[in-house]
Short mmCIF file of C-alpha atoms in Angstrom, two decimals:
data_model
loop_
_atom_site.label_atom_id
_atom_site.label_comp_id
_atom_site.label_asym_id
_atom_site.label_seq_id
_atom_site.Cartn_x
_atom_site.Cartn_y
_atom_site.Cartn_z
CA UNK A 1 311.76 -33.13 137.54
CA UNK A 2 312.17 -31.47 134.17
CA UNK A 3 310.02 -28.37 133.47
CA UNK A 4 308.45 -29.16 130.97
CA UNK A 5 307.57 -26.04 128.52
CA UNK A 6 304.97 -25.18 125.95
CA UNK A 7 308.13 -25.32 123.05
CA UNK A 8 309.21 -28.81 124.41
CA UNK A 9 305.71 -30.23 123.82
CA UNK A 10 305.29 -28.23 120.41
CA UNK A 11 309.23 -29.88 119.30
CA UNK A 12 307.39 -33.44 120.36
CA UNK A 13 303.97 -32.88 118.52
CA UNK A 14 306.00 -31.41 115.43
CA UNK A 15 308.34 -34.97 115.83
CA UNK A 16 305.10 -37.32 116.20
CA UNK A 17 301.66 -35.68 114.55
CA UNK A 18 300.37 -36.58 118.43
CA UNK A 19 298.09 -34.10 120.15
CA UNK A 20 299.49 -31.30 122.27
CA UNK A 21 297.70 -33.15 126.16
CA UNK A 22 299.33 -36.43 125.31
CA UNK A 23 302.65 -35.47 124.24
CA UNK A 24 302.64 -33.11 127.93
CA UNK A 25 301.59 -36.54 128.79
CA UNK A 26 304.74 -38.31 127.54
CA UNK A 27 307.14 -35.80 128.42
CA UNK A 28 306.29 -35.56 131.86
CA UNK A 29 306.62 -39.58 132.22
CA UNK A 30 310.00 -39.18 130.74
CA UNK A 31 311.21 -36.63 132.80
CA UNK A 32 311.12 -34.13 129.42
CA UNK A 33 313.45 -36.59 127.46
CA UNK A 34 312.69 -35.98 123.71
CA UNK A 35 313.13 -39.25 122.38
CA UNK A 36 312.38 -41.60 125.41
CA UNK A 37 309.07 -39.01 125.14
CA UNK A 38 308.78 -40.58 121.41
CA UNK A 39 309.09 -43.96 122.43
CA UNK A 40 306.69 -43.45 125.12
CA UNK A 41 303.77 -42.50 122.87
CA UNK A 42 304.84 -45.19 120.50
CA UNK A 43 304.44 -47.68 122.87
CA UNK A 44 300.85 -46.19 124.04
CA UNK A 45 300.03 -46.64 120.23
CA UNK A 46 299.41 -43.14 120.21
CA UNK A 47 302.77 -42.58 117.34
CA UNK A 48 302.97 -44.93 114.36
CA UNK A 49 306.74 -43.43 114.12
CA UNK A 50 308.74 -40.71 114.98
CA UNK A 51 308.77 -37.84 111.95
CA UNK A 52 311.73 -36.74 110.89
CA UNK A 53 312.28 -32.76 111.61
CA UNK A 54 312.06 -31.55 107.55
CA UNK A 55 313.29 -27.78 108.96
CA UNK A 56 317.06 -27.26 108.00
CA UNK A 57 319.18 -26.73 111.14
CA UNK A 58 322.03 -25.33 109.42
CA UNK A 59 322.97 -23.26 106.05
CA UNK A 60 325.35 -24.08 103.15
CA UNK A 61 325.21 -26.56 100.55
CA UNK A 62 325.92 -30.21 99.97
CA UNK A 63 328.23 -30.37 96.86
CA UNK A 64 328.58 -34.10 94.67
CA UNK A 65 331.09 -34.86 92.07
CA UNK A 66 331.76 -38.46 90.38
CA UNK A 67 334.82 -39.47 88.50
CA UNK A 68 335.07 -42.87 86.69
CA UNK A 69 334.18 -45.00 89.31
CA UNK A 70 334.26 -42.86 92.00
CA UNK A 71 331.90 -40.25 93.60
CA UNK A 72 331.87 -38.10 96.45
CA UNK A 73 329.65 -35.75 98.97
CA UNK A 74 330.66 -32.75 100.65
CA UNK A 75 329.16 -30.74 103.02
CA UNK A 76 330.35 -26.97 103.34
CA UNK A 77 328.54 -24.93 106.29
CA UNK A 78 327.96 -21.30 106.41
CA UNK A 79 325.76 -19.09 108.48
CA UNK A 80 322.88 -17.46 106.05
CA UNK A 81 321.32 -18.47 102.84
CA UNK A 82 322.35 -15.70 101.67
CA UNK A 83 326.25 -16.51 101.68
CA UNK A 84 324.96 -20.07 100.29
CA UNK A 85 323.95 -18.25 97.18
CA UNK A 86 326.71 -16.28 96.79
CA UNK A 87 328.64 -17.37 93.15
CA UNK A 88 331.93 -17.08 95.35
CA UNK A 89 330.74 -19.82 97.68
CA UNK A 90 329.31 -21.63 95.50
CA UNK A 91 332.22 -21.54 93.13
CA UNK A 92 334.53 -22.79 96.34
CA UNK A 93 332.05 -25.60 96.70
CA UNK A 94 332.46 -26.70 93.05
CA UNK A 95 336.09 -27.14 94.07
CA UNK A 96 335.91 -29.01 97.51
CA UNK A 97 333.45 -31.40 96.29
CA UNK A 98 336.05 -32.73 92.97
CA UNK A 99 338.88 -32.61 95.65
CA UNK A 100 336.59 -34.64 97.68
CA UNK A 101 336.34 -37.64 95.13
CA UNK A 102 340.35 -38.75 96.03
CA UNK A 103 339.61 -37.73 99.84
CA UNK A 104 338.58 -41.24 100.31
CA UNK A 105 335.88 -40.15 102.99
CA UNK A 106 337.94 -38.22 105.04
CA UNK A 107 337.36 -34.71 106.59
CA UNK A 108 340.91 -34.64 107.86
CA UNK A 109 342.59 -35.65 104.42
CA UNK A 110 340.63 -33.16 102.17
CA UNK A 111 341.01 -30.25 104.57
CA UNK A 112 344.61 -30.59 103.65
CA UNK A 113 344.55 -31.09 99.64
CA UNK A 114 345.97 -27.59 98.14
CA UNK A 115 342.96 -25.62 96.95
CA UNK A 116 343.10 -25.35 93.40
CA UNK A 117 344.97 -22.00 92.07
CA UNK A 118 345.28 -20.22 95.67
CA UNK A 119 348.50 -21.94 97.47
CA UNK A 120 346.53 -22.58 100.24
CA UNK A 121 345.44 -25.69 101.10
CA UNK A 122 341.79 -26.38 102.00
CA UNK A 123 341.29 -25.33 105.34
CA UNK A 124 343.37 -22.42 105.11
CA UNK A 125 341.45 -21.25 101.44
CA UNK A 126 338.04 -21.21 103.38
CA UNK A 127 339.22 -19.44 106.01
CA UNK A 128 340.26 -16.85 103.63
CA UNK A 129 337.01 -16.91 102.47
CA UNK A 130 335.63 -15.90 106.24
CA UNK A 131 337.92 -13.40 106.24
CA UNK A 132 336.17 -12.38 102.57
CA UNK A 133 332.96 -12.30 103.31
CA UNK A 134 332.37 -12.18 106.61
CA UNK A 135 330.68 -15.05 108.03
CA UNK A 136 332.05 -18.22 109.51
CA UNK A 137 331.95 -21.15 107.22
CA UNK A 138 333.13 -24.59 107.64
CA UNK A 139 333.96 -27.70 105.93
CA UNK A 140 332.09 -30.57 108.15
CA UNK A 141 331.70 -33.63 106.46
CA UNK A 142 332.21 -35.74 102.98
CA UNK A 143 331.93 -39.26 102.34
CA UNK A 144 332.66 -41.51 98.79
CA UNK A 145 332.03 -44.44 97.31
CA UNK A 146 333.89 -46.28 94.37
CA UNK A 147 332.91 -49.50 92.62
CA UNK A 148 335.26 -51.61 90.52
CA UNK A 149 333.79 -52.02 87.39
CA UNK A 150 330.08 -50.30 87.67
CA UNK A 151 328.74 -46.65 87.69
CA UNK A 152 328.76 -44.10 90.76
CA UNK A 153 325.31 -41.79 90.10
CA UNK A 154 324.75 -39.38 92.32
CA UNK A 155 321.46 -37.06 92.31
CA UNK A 156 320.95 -33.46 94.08
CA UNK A 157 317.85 -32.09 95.88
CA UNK A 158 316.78 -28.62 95.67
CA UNK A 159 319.71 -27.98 93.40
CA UNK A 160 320.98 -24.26 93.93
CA UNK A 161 323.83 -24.98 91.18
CA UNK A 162 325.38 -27.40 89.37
CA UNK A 163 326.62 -30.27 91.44
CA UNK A 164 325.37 -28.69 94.95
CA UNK A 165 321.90 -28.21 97.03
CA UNK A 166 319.92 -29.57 99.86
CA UNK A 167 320.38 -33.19 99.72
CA UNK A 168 323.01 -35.23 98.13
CA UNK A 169 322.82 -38.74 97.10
CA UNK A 170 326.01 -41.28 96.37
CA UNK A 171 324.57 -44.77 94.96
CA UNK A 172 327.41 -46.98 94.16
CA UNK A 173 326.18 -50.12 91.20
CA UNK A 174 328.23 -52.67 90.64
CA UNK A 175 328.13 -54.96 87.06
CA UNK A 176 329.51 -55.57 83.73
CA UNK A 177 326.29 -54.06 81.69
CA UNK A 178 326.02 -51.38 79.80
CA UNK A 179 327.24 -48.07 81.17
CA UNK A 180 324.44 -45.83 80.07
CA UNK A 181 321.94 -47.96 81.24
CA UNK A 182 323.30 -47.96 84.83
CA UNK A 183 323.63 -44.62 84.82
CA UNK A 184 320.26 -43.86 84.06
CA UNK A 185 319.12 -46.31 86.36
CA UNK A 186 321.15 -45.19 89.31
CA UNK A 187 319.96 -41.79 89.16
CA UNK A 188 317.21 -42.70 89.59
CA UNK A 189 317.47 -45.03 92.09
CA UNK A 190 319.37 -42.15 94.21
CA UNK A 191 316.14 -39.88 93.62
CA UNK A 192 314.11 -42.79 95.49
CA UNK A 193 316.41 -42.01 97.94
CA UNK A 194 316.90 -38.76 98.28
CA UNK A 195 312.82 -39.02 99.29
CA UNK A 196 312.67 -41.83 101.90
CA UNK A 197 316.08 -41.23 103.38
CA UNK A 198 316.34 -44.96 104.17
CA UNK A 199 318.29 -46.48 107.61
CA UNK A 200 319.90 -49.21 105.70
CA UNK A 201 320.74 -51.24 103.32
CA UNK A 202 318.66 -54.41 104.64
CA UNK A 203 317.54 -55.20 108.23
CA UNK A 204 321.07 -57.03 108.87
CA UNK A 205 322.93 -53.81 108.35
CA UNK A 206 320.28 -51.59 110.91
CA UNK A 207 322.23 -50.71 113.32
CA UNK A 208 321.73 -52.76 116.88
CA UNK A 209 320.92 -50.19 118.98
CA UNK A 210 318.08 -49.14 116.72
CA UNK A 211 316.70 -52.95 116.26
CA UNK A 212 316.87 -53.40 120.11
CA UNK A 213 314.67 -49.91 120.18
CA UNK A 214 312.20 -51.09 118.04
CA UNK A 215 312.26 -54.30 119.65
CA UNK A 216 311.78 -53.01 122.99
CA UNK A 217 309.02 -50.63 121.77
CA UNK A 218 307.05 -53.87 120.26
CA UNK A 219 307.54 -55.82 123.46
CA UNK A 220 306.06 -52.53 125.49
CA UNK A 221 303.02 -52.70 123.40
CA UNK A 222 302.27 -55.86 123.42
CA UNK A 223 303.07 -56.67 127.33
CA UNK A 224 301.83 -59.67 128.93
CA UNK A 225 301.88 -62.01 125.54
CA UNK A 226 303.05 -65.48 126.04
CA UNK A 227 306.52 -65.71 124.91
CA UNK A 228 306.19 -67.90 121.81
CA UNK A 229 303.02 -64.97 120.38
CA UNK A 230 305.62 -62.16 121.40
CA UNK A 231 308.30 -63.36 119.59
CA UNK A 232 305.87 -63.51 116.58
CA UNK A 233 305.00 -60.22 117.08
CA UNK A 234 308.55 -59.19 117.03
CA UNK A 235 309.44 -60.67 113.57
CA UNK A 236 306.43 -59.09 112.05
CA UNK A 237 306.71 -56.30 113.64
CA UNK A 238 310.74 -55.52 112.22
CA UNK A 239 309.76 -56.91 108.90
CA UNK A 240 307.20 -53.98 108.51
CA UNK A 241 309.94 -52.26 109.73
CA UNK A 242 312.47 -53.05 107.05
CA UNK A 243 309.56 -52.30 104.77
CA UNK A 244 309.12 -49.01 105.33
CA UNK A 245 312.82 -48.04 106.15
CA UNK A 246 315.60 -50.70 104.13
CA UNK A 247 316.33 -49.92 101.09
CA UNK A 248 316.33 -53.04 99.13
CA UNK A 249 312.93 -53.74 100.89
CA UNK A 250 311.12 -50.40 100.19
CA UNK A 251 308.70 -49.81 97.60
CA UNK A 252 310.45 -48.21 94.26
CA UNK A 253 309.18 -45.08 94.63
CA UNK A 254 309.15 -44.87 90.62
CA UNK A 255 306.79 -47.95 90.27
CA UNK A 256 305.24 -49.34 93.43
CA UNK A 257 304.18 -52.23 92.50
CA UNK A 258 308.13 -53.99 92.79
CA UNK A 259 310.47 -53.10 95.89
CA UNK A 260 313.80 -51.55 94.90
CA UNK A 261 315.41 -55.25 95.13
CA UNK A 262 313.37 -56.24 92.23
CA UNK A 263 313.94 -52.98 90.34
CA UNK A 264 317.56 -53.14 90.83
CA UNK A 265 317.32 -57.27 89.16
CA UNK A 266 315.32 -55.75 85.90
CA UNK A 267 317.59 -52.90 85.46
CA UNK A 268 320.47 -55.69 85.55
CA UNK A 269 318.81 -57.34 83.04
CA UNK A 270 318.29 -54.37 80.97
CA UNK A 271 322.08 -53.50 81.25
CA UNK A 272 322.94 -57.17 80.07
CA UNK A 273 324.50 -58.20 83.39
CA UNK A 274 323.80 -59.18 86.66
CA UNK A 275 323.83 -55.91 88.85
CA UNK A 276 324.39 -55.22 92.50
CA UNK A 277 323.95 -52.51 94.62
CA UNK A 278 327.40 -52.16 96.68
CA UNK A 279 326.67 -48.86 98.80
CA UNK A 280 324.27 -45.74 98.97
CA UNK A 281 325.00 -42.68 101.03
CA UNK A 282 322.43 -39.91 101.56
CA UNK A 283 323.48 -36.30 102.78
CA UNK A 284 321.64 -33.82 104.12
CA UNK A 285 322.35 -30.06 104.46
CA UNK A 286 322.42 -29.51 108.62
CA UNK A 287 321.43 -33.13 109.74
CA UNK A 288 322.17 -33.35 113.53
CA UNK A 289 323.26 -29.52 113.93
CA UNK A 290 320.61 -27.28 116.32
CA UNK A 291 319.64 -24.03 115.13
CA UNK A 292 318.04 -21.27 117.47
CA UNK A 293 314.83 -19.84 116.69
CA UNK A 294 316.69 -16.77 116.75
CA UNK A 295 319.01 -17.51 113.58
CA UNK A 296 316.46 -15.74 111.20
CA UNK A 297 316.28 -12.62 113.07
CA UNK A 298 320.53 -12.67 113.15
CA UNK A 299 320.59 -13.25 109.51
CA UNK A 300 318.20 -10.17 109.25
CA UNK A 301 320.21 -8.04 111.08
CA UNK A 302 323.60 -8.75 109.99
CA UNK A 303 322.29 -8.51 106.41
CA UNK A 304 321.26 -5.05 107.21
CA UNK A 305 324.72 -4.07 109.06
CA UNK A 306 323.03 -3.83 112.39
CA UNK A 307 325.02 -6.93 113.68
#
């Protein structure tokens, strides 16, 4: 079995908002698996849902650009904050992130593209750049979207420059109406968002193995139902689901009264054309990378030349 330590039950009442005996509880019936841990207490009722870590597991900045119809994210790693805020990183960024727009959502392809006024081509240019500062830096991810006759707004999060922060959001709007008025609406639409980080686009689009997860927690809790009553259960249960995590299903975070399928049908009516939403993407600085508890104290110490 598992040990199961004090900083494995704090990581699972930090996930869930559950007190510290049950989630020992969990983790010990789950052999110390994190997220069959969060299912577990789910299923006991004991979780409404699993919260999102809101601690950023790795440094750098998330850099947007839009061109005519096109947009694009980038994501460029380093090791501190403090090399995110340097004007030479931030500058180098700027650049990735407009190369990024006719990258077509490919790492591969834009780590190739020459680097504006060096001869080097993008993967070689920020290695350079190591070399400069000192710390290792990377280029790790970038995605685009591109309507064909429409808008591409994009919003940033914690904005440490122009163009570049925290979060980055791509929302792609497709129609005939006026330009300004899509604009203005998709900004804002990308700043609803940038807050609730939504799954999908509807419930069709969730991906399986996360509808079969929150099917199979839903069947757990409500064990021993007759068949016909369970699969009511299930349909209610997913549609409070799509509620609170599908886009065109949530509440508009800018008037809750309407969900952002009815705000996206007035601003199309506003614009003078019927107007639909083709794509989002949401990025977020260090989403999926682990950083040791340690990191702080490294940054400390190589700021101060003792590493």
């Amino acid at each position: 079995m598992a040990e199961i330590t004090a900083a494995l039950v704090r990581d699972l009442r930090e996930k869930t908002g559950v007190g510290m005996m049950d989630c020992k509880a969990a983790l010990a019936a789950t052999n110390g698996d994190m997220e069959a841990a969060v299912d577990w207490l789910r299923a006991k009722g004991l979780a409404k849902a699993a919260k999102k870590s809101t601690r950023v597991a790795a440094e750098g900045l998330v850099g947007v650009a839009t061109r005519g119809t096109t947009g694009a994210l980038v994501e460029v790693n380093s090791e501190t904050d403090f090399v995110a805020r340097n004007e030479k990183f931030q500058a180098m960024v700027a650049e990735i992130s407009k190369l990024a727009v006719d990258a077509e959502g490919s790492s591969e392809k834009l780590k190739t593209m020459k680097f504006p006024g060096s001869g080097h081509d993008v993967a070689a240019y920020v290695a350079e750049m190591v070399a400069t500062i000192g710390e290792n830096m990377t280029v790790r991810r970038t995605a685009s979207l591109s309507v064909k006759d429409g808008v591409v707004a994009s919003y940033v999060h914690n904005q440490a420059a122009p163009g570049m922060g925290k979060i980055g959001v791509l929302v792609a709007l497709e129609g005939a109406g006026n330009k300004d008025e899509l604009s203005t609406f998709g900004r804002m639409l990308a700043m609803h968002i940038a807050a609730t980080n939504p799954v999908s686009l509807d419930l069709a689009s969730v991906p399986h193995d996360v509808l079969e997860r929150e099917k199979a927690i839903l069947e757990e809790k409500n064990a021993g139902k007759p068949a016909n009553v369970m699969e009511k259960i299930i349909a209610s249960g997913l549609k409070s689901y799509a509620k609170e995590n599908c886009l065109l299903e949530q509440a508009y975070v800018h008037d809750g009264s309407k969900t952002v399928a009815q705000a996206i049908s007035e601003a199309g009516n506003r614009s003078g054309a019927a107007l639909a939403l083709k794509g989002f993407v949401r990025m977020q600085l260090g989403e999926g990378i682990e950083k040791g508890a340690d990191d702080f104290a490294a940054e400390v110490a190589k700021m101060s030349g003792q590493a």
